[in-house]
C-alpha positions as MATLAB code, in Angstrom:
seq = 'XXXXXXXXXXXXXXXXXXXXXXXXXXXXXXXXXXXXXXXXXXXXXXXXXXXXXXXXXXXXXXXXXXXXXXXXXXXXXXXXXXXXXXXXXXXXXXXXXXXXXXXXXXXXXXXXXXXXXXXXXXXXXXXXXXXXXXXXXXXXXXXXXXXXXXXXXXXXXXXXXXXXXXXXXXXXXXXXXXXXXXXXXXXXXXXXXXXXXXXXXXXXXXXXXXXXXXXXXXXXXXX';
ca = [
      -0.222   -0.019    0.100;
       1.765    3.280   -0.898;
       2.533    5.943    2.053;
      -0.604    8.105    2.523;
       0.027   11.727    3.421;
      -1.446   14.354    5.601;
      -0.485   18.316    5.215;
      -1.986   20.113    8.382;
      -2.112   23.482   10.110;
      -4.048   24.791    6.800;
      -6.077   27.831    6.972;
      -6.768   28.821    3.374;
      -8.256   27.207    0.315;
      -4.966   28.764   -1.820;
      -2.844   26.562    0.505;
      -5.262   23.710   -0.076;
      -5.079   23.667   -3.497;
      -1.536   23.431   -3.638;
      -1.586   20.518   -1.223;
      -4.107   18.465   -3.087;
      -2.551   19.503   -6.517;
       0.903   18.084   -4.851;
      -0.702   14.873   -4.109;
      -2.243   15.132   -0.274;
      -4.270   12.560    0.332;
      -5.524   13.973    4.107;
      -6.040   17.914    4.752;
      -5.740   19.567    8.294;
      -7.422   22.089    9.866;
      -6.284   22.818   13.367;
     -10.049   24.432   15.342;
     -10.660   26.513   18.107;
      -7.620   25.330   19.882;
      -6.492   28.730   21.295;
      -2.788   27.515   21.798;
      -1.789   26.523   18.330;
      -1.156   29.393   15.869;
      -2.824   27.650   13.221;
      -5.842   27.721   15.106;
      -9.246   28.518   13.169;
     -12.631   29.332   13.249;
     -15.423   26.643   12.807;
     -16.791   28.845   10.153;
     -13.653   28.798    8.552;
     -13.301   25.446    8.921;
     -16.050   24.698    7.530;
     -15.543   25.948    4.689;
     -12.297   24.894    3.908;
     -14.270   21.304    4.318;
     -16.492   21.650    2.241;
     -14.514   22.915   -0.599;
     -11.853   20.050   -0.197;
     -10.822   17.607   -2.740;
      -9.031   15.183   -0.554;
     -10.093   14.113    2.209;
     -10.144   16.674    5.406;
      -9.525   16.273    8.839;
     -10.480   18.267   11.663;
      -7.894   18.437   14.566;
      -9.078   19.427   17.908;
      -7.710   19.500   21.628;
      -8.697   19.299   24.932;
     -13.169   19.897   24.313;
     -15.891   18.364   25.747;
     -17.929   15.425   23.868;
     -20.840   17.897   22.790;
     -18.328   20.595   21.648;
     -16.853   18.454   19.439;
     -19.882   16.780   18.661;
     -20.890   20.654   17.448;
     -17.807   21.786   15.170;
     -18.240   18.076   13.425;
     -22.214   18.515   12.560;
     -21.243   21.771   11.474;
     -18.373   21.215    9.409;
     -18.732   17.510    8.539;
     -15.209   16.011    7.786;
     -14.015   13.060    7.097;
     -11.791   12.538   10.453;
     -11.799   14.614   13.717;
      -8.010   13.705   15.343;
      -8.035   14.011   18.742;
      -5.202   15.842   20.896;
      -4.693   15.932   24.669;
      -6.477   14.284   27.099;
      -9.324   12.381   26.204;
     -10.449   10.316   28.439;
     -11.788    7.062   26.997;
     -15.651    7.492   28.352;
     -16.013   10.866   26.750;
     -14.017    9.101   23.564;
     -16.489    6.292   23.639;
     -19.461    9.065   24.150;
     -18.086   11.004   21.357;
     -18.365    7.616   18.635;
     -21.665    7.217   19.789;
     -22.490   10.947   19.053;
     -20.758   10.926   15.964;
     -22.169    9.625   12.219;
     -20.816    6.701   11.221;
     -19.006    8.169    8.479;
     -16.754   10.519   10.503;
     -13.852    8.536   11.546;
     -12.206    9.536   15.227;
      -7.954    9.493   15.323;
      -6.129   10.252   18.059;
      -2.710   11.758   18.503;
      -0.129   10.215   20.938;
       2.529   11.737   22.457;
       5.819    9.952   21.983;
       9.038   11.438   23.474;
      11.984   13.020   21.582;
      14.259   10.868   23.592;
      13.455    7.444   24.992;
      15.527    6.423   28.110;
      13.516    2.919   28.057;
      12.435    2.140   24.578;
      10.939   -1.089   24.990;
       8.561    0.199   28.257;
       7.611    3.392   26.006;
       6.589    1.348   22.905;
       4.768   -1.502   25.535;
       2.858    1.240   27.100;
       1.932    3.113   24.315;
       0.954   -0.607   22.617;
      -1.413   -0.561   25.630;
      -2.849    3.044   24.571;
      -3.380    1.811   21.108;
      -5.408   -1.631   22.393;
      -7.757    0.704   24.382;
      -7.941    3.012   21.653;
      -9.726    0.266   19.170;
     -12.037   -0.373   22.633;
     -13.802    2.975   22.115;
     -13.653    3.362   18.258;
     -10.532    4.887   17.547;
      -9.842    3.931   13.766;
      -6.395    5.776   13.003;
      -3.736    6.900   15.541;
      -1.073   10.054   14.435;
       2.007    9.476   16.462;
       3.615   12.642   17.605;
       6.369   14.093   19.306;
       5.444   14.855   22.925;
       7.931   17.729   24.589;
       6.461   17.829   28.586;
       2.906   17.161   28.219;
       2.606   18.969   24.608;
       1.903   16.539   22.152;
       2.226   17.751   18.378;
       3.169   21.257   17.233;
       6.193   20.816   18.286;
       8.344   20.946   15.526;
      10.714   18.337   17.092;
      11.004   14.371   15.350;
      10.158   11.992   17.816;
      12.471    8.940   18.530;
      11.945    6.714   15.799;
      13.084    3.325   16.666;
      10.651    3.576   19.539;
       7.813    4.788   16.625;
       8.935    1.538   14.486;
       8.221   -0.713   17.457;
       4.727    1.124   18.146;
       4.135    0.796   14.492;
       4.928   -2.662   13.688;
       2.863   -3.915   16.707;
       0.087   -1.605   16.313;
      -3.485   -2.841   15.582;
      -4.659    0.474   14.207;
      -3.277    2.151   10.902;
      -0.352    4.803   12.088;
       0.711    8.163   10.908;
       4.247    9.531   12.133;
       3.994   13.099   12.871;
       6.743   15.591   14.449;
       9.061   17.415   13.048;
       8.824   15.856    9.564;
      10.209   17.994    6.291;
      11.388   17.316    2.824;
      14.978   16.764    4.473;
      13.940   13.715    6.608;
      10.828   12.345    5.722;
      12.190    9.832    3.384;
      15.015    8.204    6.379;
      11.672    9.174    8.831;
       9.598    6.295    7.144;
      12.686    4.209    5.618;
      12.908    3.684    9.603;
       9.316    2.729   10.825;
       7.231    1.973    7.964;
       3.975    3.951    9.033;
       0.412    4.196    7.000;
       1.542    7.710    6.564;
       3.303   10.843    7.374;
       1.389   13.867    9.163;
       3.509   17.439    8.290;
       2.375   20.381    9.255;
       5.538   23.069   10.637;
       7.903   21.447    8.313;
       6.455   22.683    4.728;
       5.877   26.350    6.238;
       6.264   30.204    5.262;
       5.243   30.923    8.373;
       2.859   29.544   10.852;
      -0.544   28.899    9.044;
       0.581   29.470    5.514;
       2.643   27.366    3.521;
       5.355   26.969    1.107;
       5.136   26.389   -2.521;
       9.386   24.868   -2.942;
       8.638   23.232    0.552;
       5.305   21.289   -0.601;
       7.082   20.466   -4.315;
      10.150   18.983   -2.286;
       8.037   16.845    0.099;
       6.031   15.750   -2.519;
       8.675   14.461   -4.592;
      10.405   13.006   -1.411;
       7.406   10.844   -0.442;
       6.745    9.483   -3.972;
       3.486   11.811   -5.092;
       4.924   13.269   -7.976;
];
């Protein structure tokens, strides 16, 4: 199966069209996440989702199930990607609230440095198994710095990521500090189902760089 490509942190139609033209399978929008410089309103998210040609993914963080459901109903994405310390019962409740056609993805944090790779991998594999029980369809394995998962621009510990991806019962997309210069090495070392890239192809937060996107597309074999 060919590597899937998700470009995240999109804020404009122009950038989304550029990503789609260069082979993005998924386009991601960060909605109502105040700590993110790429955050947009749900109204902008709705507009981008409804005009998307690739599969649109809405990224949310630390919101209650009711609020996420409202965003999902308004935007109607292909998937909702959860960031934050979501309680399994809340995730299960959210899965029951959402239409079947909207997938639930879960971002899990992997440190940039792992003192005990085996223990870290085992812990995250157990968490992924729990995710399967509450309706998560896909994992986004992102870098964790202190308590922040995602948006760090720093690669995670790829040898540990490779262990997790190999054992995971769910498809895993690798994220965290990826760009044209290192994505081939990351994919070679970890063998993920896909890669999720945001800051590595930006000219500034929330705006994509056409040259970097083209280099990325070539690096992952999309052109």
